[in-house]
Short mmCIF file of C-alpha atoms in Angstrom, two decimals:
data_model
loop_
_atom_site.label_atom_id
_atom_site.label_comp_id
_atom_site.label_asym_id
_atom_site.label_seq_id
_atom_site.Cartn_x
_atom_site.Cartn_y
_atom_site.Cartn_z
CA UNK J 881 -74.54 226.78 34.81
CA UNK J 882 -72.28 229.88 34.39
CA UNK J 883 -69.64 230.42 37.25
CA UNK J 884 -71.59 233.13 38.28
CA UNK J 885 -74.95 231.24 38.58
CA UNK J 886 -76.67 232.43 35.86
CA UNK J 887 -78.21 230.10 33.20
CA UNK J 888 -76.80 230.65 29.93
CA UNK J 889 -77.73 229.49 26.75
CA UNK J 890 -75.59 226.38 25.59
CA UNK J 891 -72.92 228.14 23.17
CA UNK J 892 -69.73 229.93 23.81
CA UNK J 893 -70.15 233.39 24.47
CA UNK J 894 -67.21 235.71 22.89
CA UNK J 895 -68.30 238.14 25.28
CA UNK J 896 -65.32 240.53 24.71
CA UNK J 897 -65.33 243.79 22.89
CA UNK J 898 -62.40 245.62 22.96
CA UNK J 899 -64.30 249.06 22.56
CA UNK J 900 -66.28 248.23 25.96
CA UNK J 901 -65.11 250.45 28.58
CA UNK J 902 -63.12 248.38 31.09
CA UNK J 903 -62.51 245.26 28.38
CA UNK J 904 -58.47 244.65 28.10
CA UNK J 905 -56.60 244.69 24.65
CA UNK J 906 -56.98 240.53 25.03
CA UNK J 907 -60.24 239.44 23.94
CA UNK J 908 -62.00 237.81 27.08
CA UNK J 909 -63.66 234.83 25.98
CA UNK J 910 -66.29 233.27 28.25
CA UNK J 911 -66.58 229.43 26.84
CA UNK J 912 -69.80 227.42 27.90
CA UNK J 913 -69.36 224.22 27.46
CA UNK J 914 -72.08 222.21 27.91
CA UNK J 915 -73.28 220.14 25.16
CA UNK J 916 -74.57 221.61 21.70
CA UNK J 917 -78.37 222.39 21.27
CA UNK J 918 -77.37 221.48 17.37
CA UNK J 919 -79.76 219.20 15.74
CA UNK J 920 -78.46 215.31 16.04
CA UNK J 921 -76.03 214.21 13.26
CA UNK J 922 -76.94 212.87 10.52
CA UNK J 923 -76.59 209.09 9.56
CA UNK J 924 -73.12 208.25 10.95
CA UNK J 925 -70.46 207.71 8.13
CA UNK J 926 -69.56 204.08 10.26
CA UNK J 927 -73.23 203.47 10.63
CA UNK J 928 -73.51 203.80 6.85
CA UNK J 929 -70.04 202.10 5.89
CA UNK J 930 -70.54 199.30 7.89
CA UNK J 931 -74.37 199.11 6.16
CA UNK J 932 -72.85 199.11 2.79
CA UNK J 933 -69.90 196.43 3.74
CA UNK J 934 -72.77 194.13 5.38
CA UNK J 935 -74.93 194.76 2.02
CA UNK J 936 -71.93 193.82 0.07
CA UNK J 937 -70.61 190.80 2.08
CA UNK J 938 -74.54 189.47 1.76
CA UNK J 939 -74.38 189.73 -1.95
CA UNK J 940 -71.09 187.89 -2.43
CA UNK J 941 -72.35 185.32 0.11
CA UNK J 942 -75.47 184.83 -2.07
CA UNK J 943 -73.08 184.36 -5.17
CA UNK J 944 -70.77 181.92 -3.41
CA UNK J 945 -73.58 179.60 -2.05
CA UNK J 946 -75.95 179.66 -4.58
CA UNK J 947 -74.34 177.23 -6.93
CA UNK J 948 -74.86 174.96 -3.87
CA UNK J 949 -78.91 175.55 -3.10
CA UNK J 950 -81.47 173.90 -5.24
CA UNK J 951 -82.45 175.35 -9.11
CA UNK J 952 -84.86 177.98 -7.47
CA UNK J 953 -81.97 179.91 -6.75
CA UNK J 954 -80.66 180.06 -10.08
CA UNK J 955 -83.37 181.36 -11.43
CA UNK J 956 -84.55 184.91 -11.46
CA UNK J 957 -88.11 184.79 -12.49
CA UNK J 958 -88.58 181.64 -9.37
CA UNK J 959 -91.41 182.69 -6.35
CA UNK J 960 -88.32 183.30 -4.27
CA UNK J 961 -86.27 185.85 -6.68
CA UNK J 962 -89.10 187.35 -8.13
CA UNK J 963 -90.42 188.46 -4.89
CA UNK J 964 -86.66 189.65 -3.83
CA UNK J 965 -86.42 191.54 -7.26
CA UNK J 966 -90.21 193.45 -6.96
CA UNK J 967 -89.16 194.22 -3.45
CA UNK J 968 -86.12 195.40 -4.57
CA UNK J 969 -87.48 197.67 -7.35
CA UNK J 970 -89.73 198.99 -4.95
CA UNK J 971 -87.14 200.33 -2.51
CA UNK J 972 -85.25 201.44 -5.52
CA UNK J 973 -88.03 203.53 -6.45
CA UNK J 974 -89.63 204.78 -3.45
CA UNK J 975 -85.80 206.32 -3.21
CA UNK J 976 -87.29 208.53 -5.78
CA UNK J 977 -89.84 210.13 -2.89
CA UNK J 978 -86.57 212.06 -1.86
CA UNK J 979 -86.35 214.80 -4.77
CA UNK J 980 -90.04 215.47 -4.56
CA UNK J 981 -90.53 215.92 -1.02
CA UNK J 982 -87.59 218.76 -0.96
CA UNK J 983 -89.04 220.12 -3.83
CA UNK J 984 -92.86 220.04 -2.55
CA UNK J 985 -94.35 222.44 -0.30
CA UNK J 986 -93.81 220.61 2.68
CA UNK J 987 -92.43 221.45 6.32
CA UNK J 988 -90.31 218.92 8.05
CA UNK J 989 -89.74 215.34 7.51
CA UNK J 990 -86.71 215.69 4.68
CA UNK J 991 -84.35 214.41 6.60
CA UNK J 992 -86.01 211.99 7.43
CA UNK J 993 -87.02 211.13 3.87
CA UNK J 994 -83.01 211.41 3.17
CA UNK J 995 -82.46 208.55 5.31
CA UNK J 996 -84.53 206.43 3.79
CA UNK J 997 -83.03 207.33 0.20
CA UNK J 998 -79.52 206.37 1.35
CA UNK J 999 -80.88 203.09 3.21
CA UNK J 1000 -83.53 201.93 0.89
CA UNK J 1001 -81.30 202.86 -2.26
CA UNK J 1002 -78.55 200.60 -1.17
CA UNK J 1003 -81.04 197.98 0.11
CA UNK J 1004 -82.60 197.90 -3.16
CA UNK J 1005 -79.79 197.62 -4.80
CA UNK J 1006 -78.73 194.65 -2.90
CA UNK J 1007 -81.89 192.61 -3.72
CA UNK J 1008 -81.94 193.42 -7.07
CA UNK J 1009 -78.24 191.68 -7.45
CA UNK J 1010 -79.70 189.12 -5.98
CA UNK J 1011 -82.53 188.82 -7.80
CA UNK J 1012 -80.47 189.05 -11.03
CA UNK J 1013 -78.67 185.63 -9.86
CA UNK J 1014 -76.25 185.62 -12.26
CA UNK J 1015 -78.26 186.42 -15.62
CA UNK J 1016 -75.78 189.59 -16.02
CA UNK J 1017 -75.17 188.82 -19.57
CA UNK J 1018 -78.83 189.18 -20.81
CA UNK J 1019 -80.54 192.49 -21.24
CA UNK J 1020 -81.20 192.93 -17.60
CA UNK J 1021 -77.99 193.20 -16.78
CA UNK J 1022 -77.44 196.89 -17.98
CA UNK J 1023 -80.12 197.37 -14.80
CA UNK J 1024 -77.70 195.38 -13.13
CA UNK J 1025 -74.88 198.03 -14.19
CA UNK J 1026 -77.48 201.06 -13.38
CA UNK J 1027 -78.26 199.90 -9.80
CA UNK J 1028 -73.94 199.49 -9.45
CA UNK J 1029 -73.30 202.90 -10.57
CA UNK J 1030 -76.39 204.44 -8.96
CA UNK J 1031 -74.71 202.76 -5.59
CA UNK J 1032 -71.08 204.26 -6.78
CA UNK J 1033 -72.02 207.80 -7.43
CA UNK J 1034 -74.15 208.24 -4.18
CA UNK J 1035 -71.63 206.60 -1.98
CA UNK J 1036 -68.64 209.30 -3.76
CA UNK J 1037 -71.57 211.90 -2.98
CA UNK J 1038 -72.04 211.08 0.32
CA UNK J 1039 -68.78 209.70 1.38
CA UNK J 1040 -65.89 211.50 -0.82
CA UNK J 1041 -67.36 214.10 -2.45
CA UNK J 1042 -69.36 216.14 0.68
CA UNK J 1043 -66.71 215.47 2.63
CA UNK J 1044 -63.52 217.24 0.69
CA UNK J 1045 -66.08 220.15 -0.04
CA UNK J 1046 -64.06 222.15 2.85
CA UNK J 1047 -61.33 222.51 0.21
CA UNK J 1048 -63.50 224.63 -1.50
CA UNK J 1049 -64.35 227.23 1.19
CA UNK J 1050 -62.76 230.44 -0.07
CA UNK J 1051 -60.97 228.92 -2.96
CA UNK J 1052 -61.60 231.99 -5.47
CA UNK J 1053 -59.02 234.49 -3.90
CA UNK J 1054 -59.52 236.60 -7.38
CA UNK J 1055 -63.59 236.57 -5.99
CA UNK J 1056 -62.42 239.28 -3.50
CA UNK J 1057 -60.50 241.16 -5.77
CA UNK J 1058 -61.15 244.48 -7.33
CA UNK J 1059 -63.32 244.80 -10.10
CA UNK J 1060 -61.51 245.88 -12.84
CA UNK J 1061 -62.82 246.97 -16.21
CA UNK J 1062 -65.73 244.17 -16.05
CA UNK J 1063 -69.01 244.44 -17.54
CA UNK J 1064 -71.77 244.15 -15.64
CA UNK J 1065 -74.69 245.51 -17.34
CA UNK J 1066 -75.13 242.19 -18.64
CA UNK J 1067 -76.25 240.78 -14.97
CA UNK J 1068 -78.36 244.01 -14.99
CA UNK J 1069 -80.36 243.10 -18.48
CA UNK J 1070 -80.65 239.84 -17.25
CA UNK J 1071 -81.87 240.55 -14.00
CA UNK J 1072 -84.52 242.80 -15.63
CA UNK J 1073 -85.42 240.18 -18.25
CA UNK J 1074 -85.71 237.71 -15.66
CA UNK J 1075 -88.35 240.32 -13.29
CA UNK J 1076 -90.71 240.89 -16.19
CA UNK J 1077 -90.78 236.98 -16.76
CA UNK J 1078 -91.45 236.39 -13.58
CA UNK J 1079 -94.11 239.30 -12.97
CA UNK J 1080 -96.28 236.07 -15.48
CA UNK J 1081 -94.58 233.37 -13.97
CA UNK J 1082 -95.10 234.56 -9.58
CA UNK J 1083 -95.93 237.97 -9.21
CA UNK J 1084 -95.55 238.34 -5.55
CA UNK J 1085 -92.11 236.66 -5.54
CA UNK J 1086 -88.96 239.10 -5.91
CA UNK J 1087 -86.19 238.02 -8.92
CA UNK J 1088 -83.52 238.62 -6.06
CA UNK J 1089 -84.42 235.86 -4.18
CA UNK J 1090 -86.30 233.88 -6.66
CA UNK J 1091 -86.03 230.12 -7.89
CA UNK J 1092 -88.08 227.71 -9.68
CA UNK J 1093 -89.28 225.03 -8.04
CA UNK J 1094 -91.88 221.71 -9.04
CA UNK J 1095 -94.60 223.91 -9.05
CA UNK J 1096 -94.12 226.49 -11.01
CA UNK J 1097 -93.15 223.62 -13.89
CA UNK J 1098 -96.40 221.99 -13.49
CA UNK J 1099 -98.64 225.22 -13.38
CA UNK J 1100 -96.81 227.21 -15.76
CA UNK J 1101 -94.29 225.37 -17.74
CA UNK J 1102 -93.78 227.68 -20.54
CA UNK J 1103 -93.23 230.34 -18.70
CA UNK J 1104 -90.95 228.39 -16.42
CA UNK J 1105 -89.18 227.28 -19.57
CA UNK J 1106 -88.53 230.88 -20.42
CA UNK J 1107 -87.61 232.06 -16.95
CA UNK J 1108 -84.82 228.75 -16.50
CA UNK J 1109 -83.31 229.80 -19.93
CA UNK J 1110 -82.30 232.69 -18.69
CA UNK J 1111 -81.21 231.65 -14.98
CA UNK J 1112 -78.52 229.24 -16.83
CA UNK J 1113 -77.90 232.39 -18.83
CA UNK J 1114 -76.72 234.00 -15.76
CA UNK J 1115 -75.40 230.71 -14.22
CA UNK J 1116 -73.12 230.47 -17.46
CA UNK J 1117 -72.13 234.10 -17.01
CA UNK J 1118 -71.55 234.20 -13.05
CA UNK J 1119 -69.38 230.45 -13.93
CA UNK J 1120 -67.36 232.01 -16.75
CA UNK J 1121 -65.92 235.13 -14.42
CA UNK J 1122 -64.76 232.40 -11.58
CA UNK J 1123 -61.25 232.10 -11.82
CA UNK J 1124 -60.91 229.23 -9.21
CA UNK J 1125 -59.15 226.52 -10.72
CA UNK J 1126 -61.16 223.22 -12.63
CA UNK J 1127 -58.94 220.31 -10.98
CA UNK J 1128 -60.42 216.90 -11.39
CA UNK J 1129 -61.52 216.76 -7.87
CA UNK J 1130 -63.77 219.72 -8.58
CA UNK J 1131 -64.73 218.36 -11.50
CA UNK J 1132 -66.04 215.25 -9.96
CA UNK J 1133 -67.79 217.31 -7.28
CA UNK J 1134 -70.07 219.18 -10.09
CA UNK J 1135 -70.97 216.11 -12.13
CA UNK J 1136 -71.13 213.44 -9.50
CA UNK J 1137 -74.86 214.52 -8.83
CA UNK J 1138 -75.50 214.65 -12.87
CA UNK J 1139 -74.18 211.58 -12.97
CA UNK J 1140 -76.62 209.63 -10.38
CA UNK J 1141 -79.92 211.86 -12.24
CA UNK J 1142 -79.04 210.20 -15.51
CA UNK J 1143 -78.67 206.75 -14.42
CA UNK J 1144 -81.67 206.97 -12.20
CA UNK J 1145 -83.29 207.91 -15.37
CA UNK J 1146 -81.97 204.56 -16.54
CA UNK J 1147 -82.97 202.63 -14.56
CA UNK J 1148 -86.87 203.71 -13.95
CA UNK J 1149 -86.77 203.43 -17.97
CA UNK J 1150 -85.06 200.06 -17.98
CA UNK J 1151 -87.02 198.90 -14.99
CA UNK J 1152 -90.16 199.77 -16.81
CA UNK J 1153 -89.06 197.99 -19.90
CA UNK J 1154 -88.14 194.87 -17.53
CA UNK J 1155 -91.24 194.65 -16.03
CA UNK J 1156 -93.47 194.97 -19.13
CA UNK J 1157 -91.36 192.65 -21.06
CA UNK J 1158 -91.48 189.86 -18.53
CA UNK J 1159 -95.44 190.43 -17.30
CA UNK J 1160 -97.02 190.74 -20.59
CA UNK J 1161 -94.05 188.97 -23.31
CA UNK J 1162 -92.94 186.12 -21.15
CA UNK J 1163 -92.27 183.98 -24.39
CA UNK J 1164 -90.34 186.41 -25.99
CA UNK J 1165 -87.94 186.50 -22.28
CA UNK J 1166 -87.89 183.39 -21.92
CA UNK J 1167 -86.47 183.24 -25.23
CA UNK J 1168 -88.56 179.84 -26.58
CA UNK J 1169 -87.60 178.84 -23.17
CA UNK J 1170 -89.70 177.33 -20.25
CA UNK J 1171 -91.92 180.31 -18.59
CA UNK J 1172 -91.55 179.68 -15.26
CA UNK J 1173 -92.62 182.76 -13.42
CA UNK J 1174 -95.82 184.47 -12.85
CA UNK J 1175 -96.94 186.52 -16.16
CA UNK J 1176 -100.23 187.67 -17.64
CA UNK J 1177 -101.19 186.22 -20.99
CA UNK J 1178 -102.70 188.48 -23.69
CA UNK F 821 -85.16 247.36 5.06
CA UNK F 822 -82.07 248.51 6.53
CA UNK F 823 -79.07 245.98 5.35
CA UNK F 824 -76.25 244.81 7.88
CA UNK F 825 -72.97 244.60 6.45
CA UNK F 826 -69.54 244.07 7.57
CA UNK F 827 -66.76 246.77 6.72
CA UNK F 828 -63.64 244.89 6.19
CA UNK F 829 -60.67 247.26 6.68
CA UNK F 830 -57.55 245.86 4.31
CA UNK F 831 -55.49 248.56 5.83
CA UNK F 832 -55.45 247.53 9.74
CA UNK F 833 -55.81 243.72 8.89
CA UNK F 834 -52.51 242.15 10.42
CA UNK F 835 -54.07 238.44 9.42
CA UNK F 836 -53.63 237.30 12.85
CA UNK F 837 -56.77 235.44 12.18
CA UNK F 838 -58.71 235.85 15.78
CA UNK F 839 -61.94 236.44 13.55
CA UNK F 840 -61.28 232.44 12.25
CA UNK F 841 -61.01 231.47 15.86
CA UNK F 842 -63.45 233.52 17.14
CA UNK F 843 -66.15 232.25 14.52
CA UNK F 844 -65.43 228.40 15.04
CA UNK F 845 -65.71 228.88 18.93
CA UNK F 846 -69.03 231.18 18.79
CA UNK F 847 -70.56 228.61 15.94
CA UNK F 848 -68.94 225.93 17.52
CA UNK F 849 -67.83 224.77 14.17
CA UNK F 850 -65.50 221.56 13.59
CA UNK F 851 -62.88 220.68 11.56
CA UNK F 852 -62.83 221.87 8.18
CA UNK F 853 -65.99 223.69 8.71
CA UNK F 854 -65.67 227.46 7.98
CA UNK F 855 -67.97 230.21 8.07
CA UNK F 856 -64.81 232.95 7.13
CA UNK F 857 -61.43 232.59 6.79
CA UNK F 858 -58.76 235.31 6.22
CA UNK F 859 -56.26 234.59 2.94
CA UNK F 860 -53.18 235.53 2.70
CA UNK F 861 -52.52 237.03 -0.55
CA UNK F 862 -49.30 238.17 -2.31
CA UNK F 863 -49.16 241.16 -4.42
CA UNK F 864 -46.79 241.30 -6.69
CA UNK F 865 -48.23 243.50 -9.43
CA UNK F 866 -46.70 247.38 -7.56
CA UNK F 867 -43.31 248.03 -7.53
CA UNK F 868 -43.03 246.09 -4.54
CA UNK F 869 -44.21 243.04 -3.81
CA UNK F 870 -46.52 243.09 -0.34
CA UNK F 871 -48.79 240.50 1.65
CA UNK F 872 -52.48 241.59 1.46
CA UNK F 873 -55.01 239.96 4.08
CA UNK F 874 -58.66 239.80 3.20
CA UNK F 875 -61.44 238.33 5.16
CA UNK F 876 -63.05 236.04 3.10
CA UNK F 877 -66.81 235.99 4.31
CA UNK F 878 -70.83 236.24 3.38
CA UNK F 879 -71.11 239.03 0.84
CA UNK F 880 -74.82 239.36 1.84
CA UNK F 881 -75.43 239.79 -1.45
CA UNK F 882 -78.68 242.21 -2.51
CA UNK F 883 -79.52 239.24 -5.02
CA UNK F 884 -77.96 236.38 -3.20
CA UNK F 885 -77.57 233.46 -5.49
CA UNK F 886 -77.38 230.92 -3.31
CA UNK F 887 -80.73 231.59 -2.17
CA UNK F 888 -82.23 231.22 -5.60
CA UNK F 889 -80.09 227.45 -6.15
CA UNK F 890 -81.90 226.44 -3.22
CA UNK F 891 -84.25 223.74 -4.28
CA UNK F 892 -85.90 222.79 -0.70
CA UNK F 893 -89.48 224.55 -0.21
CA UNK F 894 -89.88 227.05 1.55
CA UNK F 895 -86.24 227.51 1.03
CA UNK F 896 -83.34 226.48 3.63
CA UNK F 897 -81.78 230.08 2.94
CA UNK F 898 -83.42 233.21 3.39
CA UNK F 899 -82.76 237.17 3.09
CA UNK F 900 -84.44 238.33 6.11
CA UNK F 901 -86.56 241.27 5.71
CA UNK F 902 -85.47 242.96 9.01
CA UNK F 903 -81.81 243.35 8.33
CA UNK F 904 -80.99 242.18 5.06
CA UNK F 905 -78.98 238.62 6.60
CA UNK F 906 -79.02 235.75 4.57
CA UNK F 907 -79.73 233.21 6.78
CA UNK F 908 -80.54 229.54 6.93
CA UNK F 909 -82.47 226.57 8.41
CA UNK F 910 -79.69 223.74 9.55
CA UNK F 911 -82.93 221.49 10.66
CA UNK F 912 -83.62 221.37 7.06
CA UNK F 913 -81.16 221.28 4.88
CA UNK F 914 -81.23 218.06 3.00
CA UNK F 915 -76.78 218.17 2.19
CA UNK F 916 -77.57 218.77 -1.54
CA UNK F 917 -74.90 221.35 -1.77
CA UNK F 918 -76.63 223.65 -4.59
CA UNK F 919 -76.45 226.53 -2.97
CA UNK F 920 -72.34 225.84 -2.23
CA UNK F 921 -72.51 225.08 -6.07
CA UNK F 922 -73.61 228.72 -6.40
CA UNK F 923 -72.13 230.94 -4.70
CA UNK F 924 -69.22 232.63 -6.54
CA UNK F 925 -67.56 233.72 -3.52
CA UNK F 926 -67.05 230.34 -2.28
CA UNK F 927 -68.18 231.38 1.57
CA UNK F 928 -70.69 228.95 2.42
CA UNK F 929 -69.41 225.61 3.90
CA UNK F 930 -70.71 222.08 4.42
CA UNK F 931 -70.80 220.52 7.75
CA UNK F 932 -70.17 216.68 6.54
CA UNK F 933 -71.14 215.78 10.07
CA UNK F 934 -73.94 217.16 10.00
CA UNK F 935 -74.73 216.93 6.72
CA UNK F 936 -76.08 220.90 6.48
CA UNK F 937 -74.38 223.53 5.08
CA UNK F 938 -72.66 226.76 7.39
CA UNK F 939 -72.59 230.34 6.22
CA UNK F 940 -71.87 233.90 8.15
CA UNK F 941 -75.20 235.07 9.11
CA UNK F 942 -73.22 237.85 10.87
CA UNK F 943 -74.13 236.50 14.51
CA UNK F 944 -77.26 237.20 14.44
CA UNK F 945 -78.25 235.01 17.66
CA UNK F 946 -75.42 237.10 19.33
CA UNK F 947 -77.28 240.44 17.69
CA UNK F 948 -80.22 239.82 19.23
CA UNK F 949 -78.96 239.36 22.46
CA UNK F 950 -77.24 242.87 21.84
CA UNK F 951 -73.83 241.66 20.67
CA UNK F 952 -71.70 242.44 18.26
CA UNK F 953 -71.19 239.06 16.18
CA UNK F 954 -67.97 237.51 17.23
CA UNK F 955 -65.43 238.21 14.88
CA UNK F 956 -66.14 241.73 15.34
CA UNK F 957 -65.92 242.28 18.75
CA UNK F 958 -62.48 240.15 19.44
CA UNK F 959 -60.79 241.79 16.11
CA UNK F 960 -57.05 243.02 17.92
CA UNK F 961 -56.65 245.39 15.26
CA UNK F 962 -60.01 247.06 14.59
CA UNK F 963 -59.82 246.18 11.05
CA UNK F 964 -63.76 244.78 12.14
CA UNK F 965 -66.53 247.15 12.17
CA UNK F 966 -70.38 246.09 11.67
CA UNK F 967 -73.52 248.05 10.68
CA UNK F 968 -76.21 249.33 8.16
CA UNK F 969 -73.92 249.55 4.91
CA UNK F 970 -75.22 253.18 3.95
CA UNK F 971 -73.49 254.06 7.30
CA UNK F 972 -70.20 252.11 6.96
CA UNK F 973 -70.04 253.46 3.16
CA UNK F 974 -71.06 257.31 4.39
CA UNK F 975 -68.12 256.77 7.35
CA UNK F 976 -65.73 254.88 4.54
CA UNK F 977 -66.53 258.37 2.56
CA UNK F 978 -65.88 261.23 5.59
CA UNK F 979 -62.30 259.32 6.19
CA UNK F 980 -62.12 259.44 2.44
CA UNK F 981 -61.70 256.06 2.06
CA UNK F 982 -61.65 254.23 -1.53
CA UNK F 983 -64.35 251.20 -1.30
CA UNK F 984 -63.09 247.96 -2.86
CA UNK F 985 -66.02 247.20 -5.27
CA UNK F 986 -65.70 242.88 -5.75
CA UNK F 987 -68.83 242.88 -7.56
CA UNK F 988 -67.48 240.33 -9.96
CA UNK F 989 -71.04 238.75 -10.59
CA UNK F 990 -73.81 240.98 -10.63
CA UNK F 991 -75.10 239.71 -6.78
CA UNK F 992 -74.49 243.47 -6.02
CA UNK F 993 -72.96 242.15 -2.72
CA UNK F 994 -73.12 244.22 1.08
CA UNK F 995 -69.67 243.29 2.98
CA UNK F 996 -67.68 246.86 2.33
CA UNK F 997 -64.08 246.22 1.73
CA UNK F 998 -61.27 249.37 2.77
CA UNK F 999 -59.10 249.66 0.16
CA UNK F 1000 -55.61 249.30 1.74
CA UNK F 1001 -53.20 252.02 1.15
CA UNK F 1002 -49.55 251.37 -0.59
#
């Protein structure tokens, strides 16, 4: 409640302006301070770091004690690991639900879906190790080295990377500089290259505001081939006049996010791979060996 | 559609930096979260070398690329058709950080605890409640003013005025920047 009884709205109120008749040459600020009507914060960075440490202490406790436990556990393919590792996969790639559902026409619910590509990411990841049990030396173990530096880059995403973006904020002083003998009908040709592909592409949509999304790939992708060409045309263009300065750290921002695409693109390839070599050629994985998992023979 | 803009006056800009301060306590925004900031820059290419202060905020840009980075649909940011405002959806923004990628001014932010990004949408919860947006109305030196930009460009032109054109990238951008004088 204000002081003077009325209900106000749960922000501060900068309710000075010096041009008001009456207002003095000090701003008057009238602060409200009840709590914020923001939406709740995201997963806590302890919440998550604690996660990750328990995650990690569980899979070096696995590694300690399982020289101890009986052959079972020394053996990925046993009832035991294999269910751990097909549970694990399947975490890893419902994680995958995340990209599509921001990219889908959908309302509400990303967030949420966010959540559950951090948690069920690092999960996965988790039983996978322990479903590897050691056999890091075979072929699987590059899957093994995947599911590591999928982990790595999304924990530097989430943990290092977001959180030094501040440094960034107005970093290009030159950005708010004077133009000064700088061509810009290039950004015009563009522009109007881009509106008459997009008149075939969406022809209610507006190149100002316009960006490809899943859709227009799978409808049209020819035309959305064409139209992207020449958005990194004017990405390359728009990048090339920044002056701010390339340090490492900014590097690392940019390609961190590359980074965790291509080696999610490893591992759904590998994991593939995996799971077809061990279903349907079990003699060829077990290398002459005993088969002693579940497989389908041909 | 009749686009806001801020005019930015170099000239009466003392960088006292009341439009930071006002911004983080209207947007109750927290540590290292910015939605302007005023630089201090030196100028050492005149005869003599001076301190220039510029506001460095939202461009509003006519063809606003962080809008089109935005990968979420329908898209976090939006240009709104009534005033020309980019604005955006903090309830879902999924902390992918494209459009902070893209914007060449540097002027939108990420909230890391909240995991959403924070631009200038030029008050516009104060605006329709008939305010002024913040930084605007607690500006000591008037260096603030805030309007359609046809007006703030005609009224930059009567005082005779020269209009800082930062249109580095082709985003054709709104805020209208005073030239200081020497």
């Amino acid at each position: 409640m204000h002081p003077n009884g009325s209900a106000r709205r749960g922000r501060a109120h900068l309710a000075a302006d010096v041009s008001a008749p009456g207002a003095g040459v000090v701003p008057r600020v009238e602060a409200d301070l009840r709590p914020r009507t923001r939406p709740p914060a995201e997963l806590p960075d302890r919440v998550l770091r604690r996660y990750l440490a328990a995650l990690a202490a569980a899979v070096v406790v696995w590694y300690v004690v399982r020289p101890l436990l009986p052959g079972w556990a020394g053996q990925p393919g046993s009832p035991v690991l294999h269910a751990v590792g097909v549970l694990g996969a399947l975490l890893l790639l419902s994680t995958l639900l995340f990209p599509y559902v921001k990219r889908l026409r959908q309302r509400g619910g990303e967030r949420a879906v966010h959540h559950w590509h951090i948690l069920a990411g690092a999960t996965g990841a988790a039983l996978v190790l322990v479903h590897a049990s050691g056999y890091l030396a075979k072929a699987p173990g590059l899957l093994v080295l995947a599911v590591l530096g999928l982990v790595a880059s999304g924990t530097y995403g989430r943990l290092v990377a977001a959180r030094l973006r501040y440094l960034e904020f107005a970093g290009d002083a030159a950005a708010f500089g004077a133009v000064i003998g700088q061509d810009r009908q290039v950004f015009t040709d563009l522009a109007r290259a881009k509106t008459a592909v997009l008149a075939r592409l969406e022809p209610s949509a507006a190149e100002a505001t316009f960006g490809l999304n899943l859709e227009h790939w799978i409808r049209r992708p020819r035309v959305a081939w064409e139209y992207w060409r020449l958005a990194c045309a004017e990405e390359r263009l728009v990048t090339n006049r920044r002056t701010a300065p390339a340090s490492r750290l900014y590097q690392a921002q940019r390609t961190w996010r590359l980074a965790h695409i291509a080696l999610v693109t490893l591992l759904v390839v590998g994991l593939g791979a995996h799971v077809v070599t061990v279903t349907f050629f079990a003699g060829y994985a077990a290398e002459a060996g005993e088969v002693y998992w579940w497989y389908l023979r041909r | 559609m009749t686009q806001l803009a801020l005019l930015i006056d170099l000239q009466r800009c003392t960088g006292c930096r009341s439009c930071e301060a006002a911004c983080k306590l209207e947007n109750r925004l927290g540590t290292d979260v910015f939605r302007t900031r005023v630089l201090w820059l030196e100028d050492d290419t005149g005869p003599t070398p001076r301190l220039e202060f510029v506001k460095a905020v939202c461009q509003q840009c006519e063809r606003p690329a962080c809008v089109r980075a935005c990968p979420v649909v329908p898209k976090v940011l939006h240009k709104r058709d009534t005033d020309g405002i980019v604005v955006f959806d903090t309830s879902r923004c999924t902390g992918c950080q494209e459009c902070v990628k893209a914007c060449p001014y540097h002027a939108i932010s990420f909230d890391y605890e909240h995991q959403h990004i924070e631009k200038c949408t030029l008050c516009h919860e104060r605006r329709d409640q008939g305010l002024e947006p913040a930084c605007v109305s607690v500006c000591p030196g008037r260096a603030l003013s805030f309007g359609p930009v046809e007006e703030l460009r005609t009224r930059a032109d009567l005082q005779e005025r020269a209009i800082r054109d930062v249109d580095h990238f082709g985003l054709r951008p709104s805020t209208v920047y005073l030239e200081g004088q020497p």
